[in-house]
């Protein structure tokens, strides 16, 4: 492997502002094929941020719809054969239309069936991959990219920090051509060379189901017609983390977190984000 | 086509009160076959208004259950072959038992598979059809009822106003015998001749997933044993719109909208509604 | 049948405290196979209480996952053939690994297909069964355990009180070897001889979809590595009921109930529970 210059820097707020302004102007139509648990929260998250979600799942429809959508999310959290086939049809149609698609490889380190499914998807070139430390390490290990032991992920929660998976994320990005976002206490977003760090957010977000899955949908929304995919994916992580911090301030626990989180996504404004840089 | 007298009037509050009183006394059992995204919100909406929801989906069970339910909702938002077959079995059983059923033709203008499915359902005579402007125009166009261009609906959100679809709604009602509710900034509910206007509600409701889908379930609840189906469907639209207005007053955005919306449905009282007329 | 000593006593708070302390130390991984309506609420409930939920549904994956999970929930609310087959594979794997599993027999009195499915599952020896009065009576009747007429359950809501099903619950427990929890205004938890009464909770919980289904998942979480299964199941019922009471105090209706309910589960503390006994 050739020598690469690996730089890490904190994502500047003005880039987040630029990307959010672009998303709000685009109101991208996001085709969502996600797990059974988080569909409602994912749809509400996309609506709150300013995107338009559509969950179209039939094999007879996914190809037609992926071709007219502005971005596609594939999340394998509750994947089973019929749905997997629909996902692959959607991916092929998205690729044919040059529509960016995102892979969220939920619990890919734990179960062989979905690992095989995810590896086959990787060969179809996602624009981005969003996972926790355990998931990104597991993908890198499955591709034999990384000598570190694969994580023994417990269920769908990460047992590995995002930092411990950073090197695997960079290798995965270089091997697949995808932007890789490995999320945790700090999120790292990399194209294999340049890496943005997003150090915001709050641990409470791990006690609410679907914050990671919804982030992957928001990544898809930001990737729609994005001139710079690294910045787009990083901005998605940043907006979700910032909204999470705000929501924690307005809540007493995981139950009261959700409503102000969606409100924060709805009101977060580029002008405000730019003021943070000053 | 024979000449018809098309009158439009604002729905009087006392009719909403009468219909709500009837629903609360009936506590109708509503058989819900809806999309994957909105099932929880739909169930909570029905519980809040005073109905009893049941999501029974197996082909082996839907016919037995539709026969004992008081009303049936069919929403094709995430339809696929197995579920479509279950929906048609449920419709046939509901028809055999003279149980009213509602069609929510989500995104019917966008995808051929569900348009074919919806047209086949229309031939089975729903008691009501509830859709946004784009959906009602698309159904009317598919039945060759309306010369206006079919709407280029963007995903599942309407790009057409309810007013622009009013004529199509009236034609659809006359052609199918269903009450047609075309919802938007103002909802229009028509039997093809008489039309009620429901001018309440708030745009915030379009930023929360499932408000339209849940309305269709509430339409089904109001149709149970309804002596006047036009009034029943209009009252469903009115109650949801009024609860939406109240919830917006108690909320800061789409996240904090949902909880007070359900509370408002729970406490809205016929006596209070009657006082609005005075 | 031999004479049995049937005692009923109110569950002491110190046992609830002990069980909750054990659960929090274990952070059990709960494999959840539940109905389509309540998946998100169930996951958030388990996260709030301190467990780790995972919804793994594919036939290719359920056996592998049930073997590594600490407990398994089977809820037949929206069961259909493919999912039923996955449930049975998961149960077999859980049994092979001596992992406790819980059966929630939603609406088992109403529909033959699921009654047959539930009876077949009973033969596989669940560690616990959690249902409302109508459901427990229906199971006992189906096993010809109880001469009382089976309940004419309306949809998925109970039309029978928990007290009226207590005798059936005790017989069901003795016949199957499962702990049986029959829930209602007062919950009764029995191994067929000893019975704990849990008289807390609030009727508002019946106007929010999924409180019973989520309780069954919490029962599974408490059963993980439980030294005393009767106490574990009773503690699950108690914690949910206590959190429900607290949430009602902070809410104006069913909509505003959910968020403080999850917060209450998150903050409820063994030390506090022990202080109630004094």
mmCIF file with all atom_site columns, C-alpha atoms in Angstrom, chain A residues 27 29 39-40 43-44 47 50-53 55-58 60-61 64 68 83 259 262-263 266, chain B residues 36-37 77-80 110-111 113-114 154-157 204 206-209 252-256:
data_model
loop_
_atom_site.group_PDB
_atom_site.id
_atom_site.type_symbol
_atom_site.label_atom_id
_atom_site.label_alt_id
_atom_site.label_comp_id
_atom_site.label_asym_id
_atom_site.label_entity_id
_atom_site.label_seq_id
_atom_site.pdbx_PDB_ins_code
_atom_site.Cartn_x
_atom_site.Cartn_y
_atom_site.Cartn_z
_atom_site.occupancy
_atom_site.B_iso_or_equiv
_atom_site.pdbx_formal_charge
_atom_site.auth_seq_id
_atom_site.auth_comp_id
_atom_site.auth_asym_id
_atom_site.auth_atom_id
_atom_site.pdbx_PDB_model_num
ATOM 1  C CA . UNK A 1 27  ? -35.084 19.177 0.309  1.00 0.00 ? 27  UNK A CA 1
ATOM 2  C CA . UNK A 1 29  ? -36.037 12.869 -1.405 1.00 0.00 ? 29  UNK A CA 1
ATOM 3  C CA . UNK A 1 39  ? -38.623 3.526  10.696 1.00 0.00 ? 39  UNK A CA 1
ATOM 4  C CA . UNK A 1 40  ? -40.836 6.098  12.394 1.00 0.00 ? 40  UNK A CA 1
ATOM 5  C CA . UNK A 1 43  ? -38.760 9.428  9.006  1.00 0.00 ? 43  UNK A CA 1
ATOM 6  C CA . UNK A 1 44  ? -39.318 12.078 11.678 1.00 0.00 ? 44  UNK A CA 1
ATOM 7  C CA . UNK A 1 47  ? -38.573 15.555 8.088  1.00 0.00 ? 47  UNK A CA 1
ATOM 8  C CA . UNK A 1 50  ? -35.632 19.358 6.030  1.00 0.00 ? 50  UNK A CA 1
ATOM 9  C CA . UNK A 1 51  ? -35.488 16.227 3.861  1.00 0.00 ? 51  UNK A CA 1
ATOM 10 C CA . UNK A 1 52  ? -38.346 14.165 2.459  1.00 0.00 ? 52  UNK A CA 1
ATOM 11 C CA . UNK A 1 53  ? -38.330 10.481 3.498  1.00 0.00 ? 53  UNK A CA 1
ATOM 12 C CA . UNK A 1 55  ? -39.989 4.018  2.772  1.00 0.00 ? 55  UNK A CA 1
ATOM 13 C CA . UNK A 1 56  ? -40.631 2.034  -0.420 1.00 0.00 ? 56  UNK A CA 1
ATOM 14 C CA . UNK A 1 57  ? -39.898 -1.650 0.137  1.00 0.00 ? 57  UNK A CA 1
ATOM 15 C CA . UNK A 1 58  ? -41.527 -3.906 -2.491 1.00 0.00 ? 58  UNK A CA 1
ATOM 16 C CA . UNK A 1 60  ? -41.681 -4.421 -7.646 1.00 0.00 ? 60  UNK A CA 1
ATOM 17 C CA . UNK A 1 61  ? -41.152 -0.790 -6.641 1.00 0.00 ? 61  UNK A CA 1
ATOM 18 C CA . UNK A 1 64  ? -38.292 2.587  -9.915 1.00 0.00 ? 64  UNK A CA 1
ATOM 19 C CA . UNK A 1 68  ? -36.108 9.043  -8.838 1.00 0.00 ? 68  UNK A CA 1
ATOM 20 C CA . UNK A 1 83  ? -35.991 -7.450 2.048  1.00 0.00 ? 83  UNK A CA 1
ATOM 21 C CA . UNK A 1 259 ? -38.975 15.426 21.260 1.00 0.00 ? 259 UNK A CA 1
ATOM 22 C CA . UNK A 1 262 ? -36.333 16.558 16.667 1.00 0.00 ? 262 UNK A CA 1
ATOM 23 C CA . UNK A 1 263 ? -37.187 20.172 17.492 1.00 0.00 ? 263 UNK A CA 1
ATOM 24 C CA . UNK A 1 266 ? -35.902 21.500 12.863 1.00 0.00 ? 266 UNK A CA 1
ATOM 25 C CA . UNK B 2 36  ? -44.490 -0.175 8.490  1.00 0.00 ? 36  UNK B CA 1
ATOM 26 C CA . UNK B 2 37  ? -43.567 3.382  9.401  1.00 0.00 ? 37  UNK B CA 1
ATOM 27 C CA . UNK B 2 77  ? -47.556 2.928  1.968  1.00 0.00 ? 77  UNK B CA 1
ATOM 28 C CA . UNK B 2 78  ? -45.167 -0.028 2.242  1.00 0.00 ? 78  UNK B CA 1
ATOM 29 C CA . UNK B 2 79  ? -47.189 -2.637 0.410  1.00 0.00 ? 79  UNK B CA 1
ATOM 30 C CA . UNK B 2 80  ? -45.533 -5.774 -0.948 1.00 0.00 ? 80  UNK B CA 1
ATOM 31 C CA . UNK B 2 110 ? -45.599 7.678  -8.244 1.00 0.00 ? 110 UNK B CA 1
ATOM 32 C CA . UNK B 2 111 ? -45.418 3.897  -8.681 1.00 0.00 ? 111 UNK B CA 1
ATOM 33 C CA . UNK B 2 113 ? -47.327 -1.479 -8.732 1.00 0.00 ? 113 UNK B CA 1
ATOM 34 C CA . UNK B 2 114 ? -49.356 0.264  -6.068 1.00 0.00 ? 114 UNK B CA 1
ATOM 35 C CA . UNK B 2 154 ? -42.694 13.970 -4.892 1.00 0.00 ? 154 UNK B CA 1
ATOM 36 C CA . UNK B 2 155 ? -42.396 10.857 -2.796 1.00 0.00 ? 155 UNK B CA 1
ATOM 37 C CA . UNK B 2 156 ? -45.275 10.548 -0.401 1.00 0.00 ? 156 UNK B CA 1
ATOM 38 C CA . UNK B 2 157 ? -45.795 14.253 0.132  1.00 0.00 ? 157 UNK B CA 1
ATOM 39 C CA . UNK B 2 204 ? -46.566 21.639 11.311 1.00 0.00 ? 204 UNK B CA 1
ATOM 40 C CA . UNK B 2 206 ? -46.848 17.868 7.518  1.00 0.00 ? 206 UNK B CA 1
ATOM 41 C CA . UNK B 2 207 ? -43.457 17.749 9.306  1.00 0.00 ? 207 UNK B CA 1
ATOM 42 C CA . UNK B 2 208 ? -44.533 14.807 11.501 1.00 0.00 ? 208 UNK B CA 1
ATOM 43 C CA . UNK B 2 209 ? -44.692 11.422 9.846  1.00 0.00 ? 209 UNK B CA 1
ATOM 44 C CA . UNK B 2 252 ? -41.878 24.166 19.886 1.00 0.00 ? 252 UNK B CA 1
ATOM 45 C CA . UNK B 2 253 ? -41.506 22.049 16.767 1.00 0.00 ? 253 UNK B CA 1
ATOM 46 C CA . UNK B 2 254 ? -42.345 18.707 15.180 1.00 0.00 ? 254 UNK B CA 1
ATOM 47 C CA . UNK B 2 255 ? -40.743 16.728 18.009 1.00 0.00 ? 255 UNK B CA 1
ATOM 48 C CA . UNK B 2 256 ? -42.757 18.264 20.806 1.00 0.00 ? 256 UNK B CA 1
#
